[in-house]
PDB file of C-alpha atoms in Angstrom:
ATOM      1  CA  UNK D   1     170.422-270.443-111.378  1.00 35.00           C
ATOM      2  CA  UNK D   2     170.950-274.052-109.971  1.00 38.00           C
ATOM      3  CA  UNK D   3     168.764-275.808-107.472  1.00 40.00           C
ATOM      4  CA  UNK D   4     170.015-276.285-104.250  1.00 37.00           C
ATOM      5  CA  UNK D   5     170.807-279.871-103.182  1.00 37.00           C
ATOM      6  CA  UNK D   6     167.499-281.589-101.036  1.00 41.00           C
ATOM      7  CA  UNK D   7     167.721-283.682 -98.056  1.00 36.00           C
ATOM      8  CA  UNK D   8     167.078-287.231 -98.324  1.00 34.00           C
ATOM      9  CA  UNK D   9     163.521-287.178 -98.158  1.00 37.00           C
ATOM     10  CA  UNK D  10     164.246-285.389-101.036  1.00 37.00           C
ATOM     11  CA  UNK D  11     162.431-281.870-101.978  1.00 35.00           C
ATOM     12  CA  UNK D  12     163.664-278.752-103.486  1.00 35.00           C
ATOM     13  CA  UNK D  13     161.468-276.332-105.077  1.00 36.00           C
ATOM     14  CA  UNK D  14     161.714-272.585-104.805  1.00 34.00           C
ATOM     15  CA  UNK D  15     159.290-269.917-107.038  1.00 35.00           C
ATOM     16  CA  UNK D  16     156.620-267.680-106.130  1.00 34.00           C
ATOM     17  CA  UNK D  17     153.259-268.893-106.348  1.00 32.00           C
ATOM     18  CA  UNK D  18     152.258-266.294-108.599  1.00 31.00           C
ATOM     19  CA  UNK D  19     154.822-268.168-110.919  1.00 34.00           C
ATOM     20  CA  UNK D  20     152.840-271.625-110.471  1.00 33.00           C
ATOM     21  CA  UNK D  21     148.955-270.629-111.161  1.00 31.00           C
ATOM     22  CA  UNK D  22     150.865-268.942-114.915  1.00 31.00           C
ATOM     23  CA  UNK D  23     152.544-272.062-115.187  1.00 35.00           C
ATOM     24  CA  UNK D  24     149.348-273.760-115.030  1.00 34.00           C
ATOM     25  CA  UNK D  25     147.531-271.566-116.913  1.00 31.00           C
ATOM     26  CA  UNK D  26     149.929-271.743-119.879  1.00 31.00           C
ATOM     27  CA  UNK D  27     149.824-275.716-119.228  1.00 37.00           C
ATOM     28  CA  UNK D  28     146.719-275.497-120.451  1.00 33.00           C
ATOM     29  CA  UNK D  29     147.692-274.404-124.339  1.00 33.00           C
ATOM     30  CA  UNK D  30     150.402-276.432-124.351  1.00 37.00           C
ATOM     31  CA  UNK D  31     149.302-279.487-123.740  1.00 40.00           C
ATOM     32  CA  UNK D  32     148.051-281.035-126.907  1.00 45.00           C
ATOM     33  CA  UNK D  33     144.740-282.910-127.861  1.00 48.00           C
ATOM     34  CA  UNK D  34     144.366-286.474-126.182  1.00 49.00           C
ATOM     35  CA  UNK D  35     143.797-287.345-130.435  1.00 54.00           C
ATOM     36  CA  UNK D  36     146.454-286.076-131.515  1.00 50.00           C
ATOM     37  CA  UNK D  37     149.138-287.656-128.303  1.00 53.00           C
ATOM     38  CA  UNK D  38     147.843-290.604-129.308  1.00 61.00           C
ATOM     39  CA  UNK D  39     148.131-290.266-133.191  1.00 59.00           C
ATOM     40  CA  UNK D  40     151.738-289.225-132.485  1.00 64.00           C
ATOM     41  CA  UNK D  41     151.830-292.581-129.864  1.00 67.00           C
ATOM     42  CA  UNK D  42     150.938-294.899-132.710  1.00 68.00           C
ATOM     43  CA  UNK D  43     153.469-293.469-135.521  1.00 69.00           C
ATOM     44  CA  UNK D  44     156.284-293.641-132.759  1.00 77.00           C
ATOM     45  CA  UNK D  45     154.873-297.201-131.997  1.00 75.00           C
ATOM     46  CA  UNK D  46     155.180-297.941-136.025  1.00 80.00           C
ATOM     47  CA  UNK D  47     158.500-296.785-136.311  1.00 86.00           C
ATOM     48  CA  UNK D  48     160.103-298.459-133.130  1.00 87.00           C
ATOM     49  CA  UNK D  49     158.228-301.500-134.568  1.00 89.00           C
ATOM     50  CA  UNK D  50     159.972-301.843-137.973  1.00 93.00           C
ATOM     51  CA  UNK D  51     162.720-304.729-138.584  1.00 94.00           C
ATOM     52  CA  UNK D  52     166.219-303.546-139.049  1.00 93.00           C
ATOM     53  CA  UNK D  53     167.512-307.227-139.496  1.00 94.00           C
ATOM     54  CA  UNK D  54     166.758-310.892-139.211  1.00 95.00           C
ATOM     55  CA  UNK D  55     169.642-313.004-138.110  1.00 95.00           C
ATOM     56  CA  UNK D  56     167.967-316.927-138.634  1.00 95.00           C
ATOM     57  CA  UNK D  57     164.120-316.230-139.023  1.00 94.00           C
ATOM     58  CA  UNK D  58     165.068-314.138-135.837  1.00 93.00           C
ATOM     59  CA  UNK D  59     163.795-309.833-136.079  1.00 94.00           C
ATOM     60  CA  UNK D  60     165.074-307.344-134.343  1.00 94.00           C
ATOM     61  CA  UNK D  61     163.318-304.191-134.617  1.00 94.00           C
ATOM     62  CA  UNK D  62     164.411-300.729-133.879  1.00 93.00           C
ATOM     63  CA  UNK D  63     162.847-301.307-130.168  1.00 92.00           C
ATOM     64  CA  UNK D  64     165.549-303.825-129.801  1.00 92.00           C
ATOM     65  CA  UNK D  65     168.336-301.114-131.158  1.00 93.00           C
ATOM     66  CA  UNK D  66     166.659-298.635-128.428  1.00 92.00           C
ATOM     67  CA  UNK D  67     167.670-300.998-125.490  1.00 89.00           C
ATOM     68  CA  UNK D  68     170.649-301.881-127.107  1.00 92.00           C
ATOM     69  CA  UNK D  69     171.698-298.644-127.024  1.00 93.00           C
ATOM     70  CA  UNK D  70     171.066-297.942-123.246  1.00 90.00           C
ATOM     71  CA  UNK D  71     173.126-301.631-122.910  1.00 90.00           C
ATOM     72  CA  UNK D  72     176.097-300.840-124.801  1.00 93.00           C
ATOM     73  CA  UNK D  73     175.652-297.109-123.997  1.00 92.00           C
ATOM     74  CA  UNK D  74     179.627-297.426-122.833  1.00 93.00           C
ATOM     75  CA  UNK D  75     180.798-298.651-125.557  1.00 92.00           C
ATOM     76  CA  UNK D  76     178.675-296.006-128.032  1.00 93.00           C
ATOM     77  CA  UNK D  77     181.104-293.323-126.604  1.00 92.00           C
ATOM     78  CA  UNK D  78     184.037-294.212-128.588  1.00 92.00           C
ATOM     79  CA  UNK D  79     182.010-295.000-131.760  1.00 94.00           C
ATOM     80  CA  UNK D  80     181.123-291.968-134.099  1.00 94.00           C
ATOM     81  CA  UNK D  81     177.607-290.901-133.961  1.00 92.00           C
ATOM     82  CA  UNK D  82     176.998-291.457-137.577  1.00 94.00           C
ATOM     83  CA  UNK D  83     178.188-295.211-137.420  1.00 95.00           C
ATOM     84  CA  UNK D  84     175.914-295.758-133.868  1.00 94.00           C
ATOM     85  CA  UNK D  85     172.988-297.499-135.705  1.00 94.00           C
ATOM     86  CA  UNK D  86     175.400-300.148-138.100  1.00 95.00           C
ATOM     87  CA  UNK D  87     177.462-301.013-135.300  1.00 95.00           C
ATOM     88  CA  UNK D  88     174.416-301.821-132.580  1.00 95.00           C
ATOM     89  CA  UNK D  89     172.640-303.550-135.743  1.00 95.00           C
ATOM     90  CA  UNK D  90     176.079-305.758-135.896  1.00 95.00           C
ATOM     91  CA  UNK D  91     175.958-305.888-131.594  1.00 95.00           C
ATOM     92  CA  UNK D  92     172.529-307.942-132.031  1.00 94.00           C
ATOM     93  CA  UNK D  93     173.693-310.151-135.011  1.00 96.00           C
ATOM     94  CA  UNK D  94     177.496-311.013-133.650  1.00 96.00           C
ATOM     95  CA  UNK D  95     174.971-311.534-130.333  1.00 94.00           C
ATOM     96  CA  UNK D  96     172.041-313.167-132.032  1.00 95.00           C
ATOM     97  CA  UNK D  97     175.012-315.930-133.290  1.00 97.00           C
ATOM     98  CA  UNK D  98     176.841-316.712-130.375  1.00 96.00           C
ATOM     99  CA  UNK D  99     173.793-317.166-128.549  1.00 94.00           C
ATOM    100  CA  UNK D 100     172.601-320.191-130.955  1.00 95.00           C
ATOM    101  CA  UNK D 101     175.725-321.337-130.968  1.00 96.00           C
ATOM    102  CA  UNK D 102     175.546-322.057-126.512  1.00 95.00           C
ATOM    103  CA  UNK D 103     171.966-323.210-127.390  1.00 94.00           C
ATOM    104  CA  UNK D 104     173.913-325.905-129.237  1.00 96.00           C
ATOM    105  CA  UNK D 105     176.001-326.631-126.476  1.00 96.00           C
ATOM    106  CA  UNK D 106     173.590-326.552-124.228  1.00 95.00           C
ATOM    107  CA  UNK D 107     174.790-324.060-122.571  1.00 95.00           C
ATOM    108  CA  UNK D 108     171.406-322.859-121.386  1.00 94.00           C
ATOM    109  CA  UNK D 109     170.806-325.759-119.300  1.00 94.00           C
ATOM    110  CA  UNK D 110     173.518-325.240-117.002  1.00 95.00           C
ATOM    111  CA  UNK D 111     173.011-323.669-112.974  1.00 95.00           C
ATOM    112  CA  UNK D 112     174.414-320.744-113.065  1.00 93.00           C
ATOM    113  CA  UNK D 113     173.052-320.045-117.011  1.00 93.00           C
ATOM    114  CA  UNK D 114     169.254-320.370-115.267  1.00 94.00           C
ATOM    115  CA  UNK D 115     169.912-318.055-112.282  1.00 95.00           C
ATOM    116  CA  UNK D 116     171.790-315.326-114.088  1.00 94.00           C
ATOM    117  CA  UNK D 117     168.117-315.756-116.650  1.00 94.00           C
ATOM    118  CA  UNK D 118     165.997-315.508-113.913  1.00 95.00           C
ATOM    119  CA  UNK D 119     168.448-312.007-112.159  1.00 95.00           C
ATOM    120  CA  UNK D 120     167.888-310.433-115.566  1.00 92.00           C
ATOM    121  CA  UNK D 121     164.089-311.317-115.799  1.00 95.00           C
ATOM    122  CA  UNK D 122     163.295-309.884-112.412  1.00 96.00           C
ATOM    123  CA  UNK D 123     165.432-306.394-113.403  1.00 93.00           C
ATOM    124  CA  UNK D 124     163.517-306.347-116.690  1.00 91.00           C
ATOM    125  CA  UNK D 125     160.231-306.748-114.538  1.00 96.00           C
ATOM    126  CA  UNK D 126     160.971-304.667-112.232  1.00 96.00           C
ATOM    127  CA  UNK D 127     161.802-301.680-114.833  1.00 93.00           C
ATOM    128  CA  UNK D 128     158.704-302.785-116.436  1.00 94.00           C
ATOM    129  CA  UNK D 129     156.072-301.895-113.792  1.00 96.00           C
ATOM    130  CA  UNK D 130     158.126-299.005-113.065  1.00 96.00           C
ATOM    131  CA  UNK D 131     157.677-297.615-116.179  1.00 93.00           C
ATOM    132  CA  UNK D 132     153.633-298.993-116.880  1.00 95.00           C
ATOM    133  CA  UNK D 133     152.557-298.610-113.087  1.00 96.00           C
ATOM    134  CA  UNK D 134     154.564-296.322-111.257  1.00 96.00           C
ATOM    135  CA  UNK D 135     155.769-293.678-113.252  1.00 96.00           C
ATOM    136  CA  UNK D 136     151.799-292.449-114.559  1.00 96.00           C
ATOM    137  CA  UNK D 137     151.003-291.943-110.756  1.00 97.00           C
ATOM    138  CA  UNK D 138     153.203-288.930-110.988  1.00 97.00           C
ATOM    139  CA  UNK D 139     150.893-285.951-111.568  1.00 96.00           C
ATOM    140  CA  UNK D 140     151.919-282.200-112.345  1.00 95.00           C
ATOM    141  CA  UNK D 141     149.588-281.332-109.253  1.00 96.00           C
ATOM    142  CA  UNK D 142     151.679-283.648-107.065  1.00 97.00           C
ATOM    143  CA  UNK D 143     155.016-281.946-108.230  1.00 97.00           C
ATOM    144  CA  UNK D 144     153.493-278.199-107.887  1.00 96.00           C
ATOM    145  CA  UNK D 145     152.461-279.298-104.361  1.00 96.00           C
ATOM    146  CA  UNK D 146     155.777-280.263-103.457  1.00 96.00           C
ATOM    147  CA  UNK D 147     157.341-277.585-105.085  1.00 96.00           C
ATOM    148  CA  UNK D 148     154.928-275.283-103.026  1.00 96.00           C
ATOM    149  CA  UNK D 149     155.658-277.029 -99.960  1.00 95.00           C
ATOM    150  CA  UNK D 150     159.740-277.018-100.119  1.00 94.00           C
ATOM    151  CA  UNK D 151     159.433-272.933-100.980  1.00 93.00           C
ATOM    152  CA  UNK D 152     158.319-272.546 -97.644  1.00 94.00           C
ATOM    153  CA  UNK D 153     161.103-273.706 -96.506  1.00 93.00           C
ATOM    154  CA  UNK D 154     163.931-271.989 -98.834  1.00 93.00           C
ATOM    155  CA  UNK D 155     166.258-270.148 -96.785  1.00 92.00           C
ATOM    156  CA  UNK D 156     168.921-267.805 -98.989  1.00 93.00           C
ATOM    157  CA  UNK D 157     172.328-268.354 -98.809  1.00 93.00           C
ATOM    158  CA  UNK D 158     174.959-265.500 -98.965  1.00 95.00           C
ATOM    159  CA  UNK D 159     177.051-265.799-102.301  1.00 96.00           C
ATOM    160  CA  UNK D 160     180.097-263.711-103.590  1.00 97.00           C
ATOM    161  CA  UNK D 161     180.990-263.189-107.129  1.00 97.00           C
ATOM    162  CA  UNK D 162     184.690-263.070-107.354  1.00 97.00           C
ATOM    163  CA  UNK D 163     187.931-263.206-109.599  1.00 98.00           C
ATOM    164  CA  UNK D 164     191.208-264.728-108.969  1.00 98.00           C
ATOM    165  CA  UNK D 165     194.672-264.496-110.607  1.00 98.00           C
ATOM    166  CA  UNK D 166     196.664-268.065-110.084  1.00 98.00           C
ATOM    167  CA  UNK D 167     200.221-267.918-110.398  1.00 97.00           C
ATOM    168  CA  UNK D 168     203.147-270.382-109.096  1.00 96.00           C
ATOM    169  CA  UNK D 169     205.057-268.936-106.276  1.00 97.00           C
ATOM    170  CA  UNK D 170     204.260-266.266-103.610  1.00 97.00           C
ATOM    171  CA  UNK D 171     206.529-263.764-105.030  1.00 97.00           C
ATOM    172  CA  UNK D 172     204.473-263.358-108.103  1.00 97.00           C
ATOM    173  CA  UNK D 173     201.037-263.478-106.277  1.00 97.00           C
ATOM    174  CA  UNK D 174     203.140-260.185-104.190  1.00 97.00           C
ATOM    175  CA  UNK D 175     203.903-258.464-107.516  1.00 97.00           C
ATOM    176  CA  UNK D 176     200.605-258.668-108.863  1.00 97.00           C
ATOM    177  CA  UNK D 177     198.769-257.223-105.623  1.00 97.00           C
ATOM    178  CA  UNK D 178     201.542-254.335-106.043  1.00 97.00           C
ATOM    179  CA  UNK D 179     200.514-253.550-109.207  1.00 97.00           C
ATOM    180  CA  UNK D 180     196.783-253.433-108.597  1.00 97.00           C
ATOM    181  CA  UNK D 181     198.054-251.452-105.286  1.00 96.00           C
ATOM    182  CA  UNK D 182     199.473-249.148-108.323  1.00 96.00           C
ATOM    183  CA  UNK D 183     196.370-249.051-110.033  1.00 96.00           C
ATOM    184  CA  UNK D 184     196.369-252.239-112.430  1.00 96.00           C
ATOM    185  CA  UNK D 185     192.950-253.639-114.005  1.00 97.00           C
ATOM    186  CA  UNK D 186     192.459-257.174-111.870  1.00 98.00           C
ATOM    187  CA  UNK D 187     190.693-258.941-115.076  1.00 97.00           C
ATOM    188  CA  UNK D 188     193.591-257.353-117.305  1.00 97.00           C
ATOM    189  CA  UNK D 189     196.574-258.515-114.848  1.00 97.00           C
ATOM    190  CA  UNK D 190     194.412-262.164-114.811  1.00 97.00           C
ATOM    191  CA  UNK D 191     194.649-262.316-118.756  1.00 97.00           C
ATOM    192  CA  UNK D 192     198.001-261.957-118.647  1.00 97.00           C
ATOM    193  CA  UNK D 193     199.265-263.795-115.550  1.00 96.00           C
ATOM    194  CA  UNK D 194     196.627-266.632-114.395  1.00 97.00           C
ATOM    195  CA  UNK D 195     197.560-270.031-115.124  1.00 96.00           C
ATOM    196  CA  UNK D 196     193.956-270.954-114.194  1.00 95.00           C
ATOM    197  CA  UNK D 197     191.374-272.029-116.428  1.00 96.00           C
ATOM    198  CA  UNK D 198     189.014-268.782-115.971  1.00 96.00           C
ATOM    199  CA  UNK D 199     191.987-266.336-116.941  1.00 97.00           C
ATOM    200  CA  UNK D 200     190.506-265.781-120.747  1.00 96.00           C
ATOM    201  CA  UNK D 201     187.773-264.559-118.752  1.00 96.00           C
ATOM    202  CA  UNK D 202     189.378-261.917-116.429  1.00 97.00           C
ATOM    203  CA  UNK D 203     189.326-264.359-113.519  1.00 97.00           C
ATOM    204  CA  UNK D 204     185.939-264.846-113.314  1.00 97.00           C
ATOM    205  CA  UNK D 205     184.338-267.348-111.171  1.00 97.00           C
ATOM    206  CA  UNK D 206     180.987-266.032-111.249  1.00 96.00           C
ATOM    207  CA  UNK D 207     178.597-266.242-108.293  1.00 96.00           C
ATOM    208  CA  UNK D 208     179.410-269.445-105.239  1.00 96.00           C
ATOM    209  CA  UNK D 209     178.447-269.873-101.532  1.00 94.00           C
ATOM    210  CA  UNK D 210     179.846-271.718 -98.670  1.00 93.00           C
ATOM    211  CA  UNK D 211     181.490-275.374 -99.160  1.00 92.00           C
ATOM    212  CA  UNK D 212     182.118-274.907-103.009  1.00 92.00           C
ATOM    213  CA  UNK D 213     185.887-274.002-102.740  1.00 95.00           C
ATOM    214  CA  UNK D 214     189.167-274.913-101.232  1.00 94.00           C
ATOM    215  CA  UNK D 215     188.597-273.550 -97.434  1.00 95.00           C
ATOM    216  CA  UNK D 216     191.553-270.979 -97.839  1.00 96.00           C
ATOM    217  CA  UNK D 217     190.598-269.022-100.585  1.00 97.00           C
ATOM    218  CA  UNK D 218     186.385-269.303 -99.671  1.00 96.00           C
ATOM    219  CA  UNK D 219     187.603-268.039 -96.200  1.00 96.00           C
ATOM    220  CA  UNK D 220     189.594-265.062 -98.281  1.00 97.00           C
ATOM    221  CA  UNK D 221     186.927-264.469-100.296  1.00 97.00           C
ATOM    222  CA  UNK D 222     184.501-264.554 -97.772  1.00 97.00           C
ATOM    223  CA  UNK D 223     186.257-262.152 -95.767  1.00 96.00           C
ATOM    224  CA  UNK D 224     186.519-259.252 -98.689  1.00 97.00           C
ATOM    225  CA  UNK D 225     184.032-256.604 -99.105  1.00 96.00           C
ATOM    226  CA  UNK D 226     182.739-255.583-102.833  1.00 96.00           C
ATOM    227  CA  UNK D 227     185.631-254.048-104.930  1.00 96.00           C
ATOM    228  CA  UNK D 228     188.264-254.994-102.698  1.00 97.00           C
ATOM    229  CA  UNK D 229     191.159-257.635-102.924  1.00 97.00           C
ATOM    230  CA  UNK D 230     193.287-259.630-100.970  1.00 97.00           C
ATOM    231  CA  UNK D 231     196.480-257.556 -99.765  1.00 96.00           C
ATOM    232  CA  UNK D 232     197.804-261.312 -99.153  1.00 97.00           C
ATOM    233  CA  UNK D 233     198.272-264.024-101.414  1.00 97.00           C
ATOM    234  CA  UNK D 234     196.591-266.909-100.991  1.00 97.00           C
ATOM    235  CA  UNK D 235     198.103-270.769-100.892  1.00 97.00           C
ATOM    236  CA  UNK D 236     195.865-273.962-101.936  1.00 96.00           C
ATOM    237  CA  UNK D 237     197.269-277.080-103.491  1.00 96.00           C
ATOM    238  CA  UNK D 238     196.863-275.318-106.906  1.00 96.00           C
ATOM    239  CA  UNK D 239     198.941-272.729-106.361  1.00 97.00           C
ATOM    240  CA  UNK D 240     198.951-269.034-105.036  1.00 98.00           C
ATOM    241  CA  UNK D 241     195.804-266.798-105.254  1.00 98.00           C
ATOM    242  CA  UNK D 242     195.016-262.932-105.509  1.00 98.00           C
ATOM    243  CA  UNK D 243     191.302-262.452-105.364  1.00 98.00           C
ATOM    244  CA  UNK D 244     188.802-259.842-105.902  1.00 98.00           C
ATOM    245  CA  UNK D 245     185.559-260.032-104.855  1.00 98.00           C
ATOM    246  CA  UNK D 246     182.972-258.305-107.632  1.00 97.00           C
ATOM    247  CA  UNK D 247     179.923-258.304-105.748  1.00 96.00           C
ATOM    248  CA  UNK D 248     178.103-259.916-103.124  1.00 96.00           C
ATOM    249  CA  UNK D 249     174.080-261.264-102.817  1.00 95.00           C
ATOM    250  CA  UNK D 250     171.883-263.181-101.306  1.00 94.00           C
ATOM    251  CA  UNK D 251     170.551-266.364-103.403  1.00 92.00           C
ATOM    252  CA  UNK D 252     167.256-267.036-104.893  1.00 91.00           C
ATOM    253  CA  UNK D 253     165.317-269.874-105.140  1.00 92.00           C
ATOM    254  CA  UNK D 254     165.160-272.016-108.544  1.00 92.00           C
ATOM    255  CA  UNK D 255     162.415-271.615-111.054  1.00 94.00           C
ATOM    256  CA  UNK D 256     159.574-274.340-111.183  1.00 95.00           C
ATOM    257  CA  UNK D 257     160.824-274.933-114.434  1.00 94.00           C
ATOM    258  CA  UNK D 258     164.272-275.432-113.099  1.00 94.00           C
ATOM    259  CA  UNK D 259     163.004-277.667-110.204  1.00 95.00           C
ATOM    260  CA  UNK D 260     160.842-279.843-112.142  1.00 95.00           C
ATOM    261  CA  UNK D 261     162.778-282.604-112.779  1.00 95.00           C
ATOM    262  CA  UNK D 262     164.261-282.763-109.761  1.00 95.00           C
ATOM    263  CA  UNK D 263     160.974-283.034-108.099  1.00 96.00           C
ATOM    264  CA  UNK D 264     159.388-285.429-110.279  1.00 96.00           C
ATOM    265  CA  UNK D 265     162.397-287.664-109.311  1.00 96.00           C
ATOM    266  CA  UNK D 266     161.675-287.180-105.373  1.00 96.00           C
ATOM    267  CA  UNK D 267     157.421-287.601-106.127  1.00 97.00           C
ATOM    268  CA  UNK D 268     158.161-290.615-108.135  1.00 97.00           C
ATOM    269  CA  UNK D 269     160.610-292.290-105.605  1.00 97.00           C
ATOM    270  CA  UNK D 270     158.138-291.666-102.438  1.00 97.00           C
ATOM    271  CA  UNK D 271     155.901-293.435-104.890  1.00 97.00           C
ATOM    272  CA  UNK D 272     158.185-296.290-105.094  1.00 97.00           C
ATOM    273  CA  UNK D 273     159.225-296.713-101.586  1.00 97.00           C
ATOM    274  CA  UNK D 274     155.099-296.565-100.116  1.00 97.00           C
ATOM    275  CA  UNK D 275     154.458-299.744-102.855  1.00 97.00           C
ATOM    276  CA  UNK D 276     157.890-301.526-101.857  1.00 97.00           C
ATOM    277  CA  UNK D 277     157.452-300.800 -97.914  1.00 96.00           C
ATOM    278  CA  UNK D 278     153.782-302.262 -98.535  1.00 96.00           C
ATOM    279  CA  UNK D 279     155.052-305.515-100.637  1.00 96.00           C
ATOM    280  CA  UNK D 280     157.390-306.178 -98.056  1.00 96.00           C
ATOM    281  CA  UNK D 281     154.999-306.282 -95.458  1.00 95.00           C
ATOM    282  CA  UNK D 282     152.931-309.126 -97.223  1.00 92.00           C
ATOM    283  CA  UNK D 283     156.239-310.966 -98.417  1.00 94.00           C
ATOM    284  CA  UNK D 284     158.551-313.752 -96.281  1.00 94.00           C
ATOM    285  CA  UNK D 285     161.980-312.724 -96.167  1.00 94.00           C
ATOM    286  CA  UNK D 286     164.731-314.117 -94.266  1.00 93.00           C
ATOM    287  CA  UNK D 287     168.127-312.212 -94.656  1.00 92.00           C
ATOM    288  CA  UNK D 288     170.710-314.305 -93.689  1.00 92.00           C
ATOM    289  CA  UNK D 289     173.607-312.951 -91.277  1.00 90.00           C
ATOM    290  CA  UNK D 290     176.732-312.712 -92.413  1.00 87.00           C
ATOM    291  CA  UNK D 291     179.048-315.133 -90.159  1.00 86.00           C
ATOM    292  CA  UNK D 292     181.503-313.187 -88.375  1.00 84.00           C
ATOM    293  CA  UNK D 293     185.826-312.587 -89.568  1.00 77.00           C
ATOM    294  CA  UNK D 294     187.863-315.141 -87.567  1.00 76.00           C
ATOM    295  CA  UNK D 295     189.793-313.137 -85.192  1.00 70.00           C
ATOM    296  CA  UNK D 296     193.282-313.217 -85.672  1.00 62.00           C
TER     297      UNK D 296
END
C-alpha cells in the first residue's frame, strides 16, 4: 500500500494507534545494547579507515572510496558491479595525479581556483553539521507524533481495480466488447489481444484513484460498476481501450512502517528550516536585484 503524497509542510502518516504502542513495544527488543552499537561503530570505523592506495606518500582509505562513490555515482551505472571498487581506486589515483600536476602550475593560486575551493568547502560543511548536528535531533517519538497527528487527518479516497485490453483501431476495441457481449473471458481476450504492457497479466492494473490515468479512460473507469465493462471503446494517445472494472474500495492509510521514512524526512527538514530561519535572523544579507531586460 503506498503513502499518499503530503502537503508542503510535509506530513503523511496513517495507522491505528493500537499499531504504534506494539511498534514501540517491539522497539524495545530490537534495539540492541548501547555496548554492542558501539562495538559494531568502531569495527565499521576500522574498516572505512584502512588504506586502499597511496598515490605519492598520499592515502586514500576506503572512506575516501565511500564519497567517491556518491561523486561518481553516474558514472558507476555503466561500470559492472564487480569492477566498482578498481575503477573508483583508479578515479582517486588518475585524480590524485592531475591534481599535483595544477599544483605545479600553480593552478591553485588562480581566482576562480579559490572560490570554486571555498563553494565546495561550505557544501562539505554544510553536509557536515547536517549529518553530526541535525540529523540526531530526529527522535522516534517525534516521528510517532507526527505520524499520530497526520492520521487524524487521513481522509480515504475511492479506488477501482480494473483491466483493460489495448488494441490499435476502434474496430478491434468493437470486436472484442462483442465477444465478451458473447460471453468471452476479459483477462483471456487481454492475453491474446492487448498490446499493452499488463496483457501477460489479464489486463490488470491493480487498484488506482483519481489523477493517476489519462482523463478518458479514469472517467470510463470511474463510471463502471464492479463486473461490468465498457460497451464503448475508449481513445487515449495510446490507443483504443475496453475496460473492466474488478472491484471497487475505499483506501487505507499506510502502515507506520510504510510512513517512516517519509516522516523522518518531513521531522528532519522542519528541523532544518527552525535552525536556518534562526541563523538568518542573526546574519547580514544583502540580495542584490537583478537589473531589469531592456525593453525592446
Amino acid at each position: 500500500m503506498r503513502p499518499l503524497p503530503v502537503k508542503s509542510t510535509c506530513r503523511t502518516v496513517r495507522e491505528p494507534l493500537l499499531r504504534i504502542a506494539l511498534f514501540a513495544a517491539l522497539s524495545a527488543f530490537l534495539v540492541p545494547s548501547a555496548a554492542f552499537a558501539q562495538e559494531q561503530q568502531a569495527d565499521q570505523n576500522a574498516l572505512l579507515d584502512e588504506v586502499v592506495v597511496t598515490v605519492n606518500g598520499v592515502t586514500y582509505t576506503n572512506r575516501d572510496l565511500r564519497v567517491a562513490s556518491v561523486d561518481f555515482a553516474e558514472e558507476l551505472v555503466n561500470v559492472p558491479r564487480e569492477e566498482r571498487r578498481e575503477y573508483l581506486i583508479n578515479i582517486l589515483i588518475d585524480m590524485q595525479l592531475l591534481a599535483a600536476e595544477a599544483r605545479k602550475e600553480k593552478l591553485d593560486e588562480l581566482p576562480l581556483y579559490q572560490r570554486r575551493l571555498a563553494e565546495l568547502q561550505a557544501r562539505t560543511l554544510r553536509n557536515a553539521y547536517l549529518q553530526e548536528k541535525m540529523i540526531p535531533l530526529v527522535t522516534n517519538e517525534m516521528v510517532q507524533d507526527l505520524y499520530v497527528e497526520e492520521l487524524a487527518k487521513f481522509e480515504p479516497e475511492t479506488q477501482v481495480r480494473a483491466r483493460h485490453i489495448l488494441v490499435t483501431t476502434k474496430q478491434e476495441a468493437e470486436k472484442i466488447i462483442q465477444d465478451l457481449n458473447d460471453g468471452g473471458d476479459f483477462a483471456e481476450l487481454a492475453r491474446e489481444k492487448s498490446t499493452g504492457p499488463s496483457a501477460p497479466n489479464g489486463g490488470d492494473l491493480g487498484f488506482f484513484g483519481r489523477g493517476r490515468m489519462v482523463s478518458s479512460f479514469e472517467d470510463a473507469a470511474f463510471a463502471l460498476k464492479a463486473g461490468e465493462f465498457s460497451k464503448e471503446p475508449v481513445e487515449t494517445q495510446f490507443g483504443w481501450h475496453v475496460i473492466k472494472v474488478e472491484e471497487t474500495r475505499d483506501s487505507e492509510p499506510p502502515t507506520f512502517a510504510q510512513s517512516a521514512p517519509q516522516l523522518r524526512g518531513i521531522v528532519l527538514n522542519n528541523i532544518i528550516e527552525e535552525r536556518v530561519a534562526e541563523l538568518r535572523k542573526g546574519a547580514e544579507i544583502e540580495v542584490v536585484p537583478q537589473p531589469e531586460a531592456p525593453s525592446e
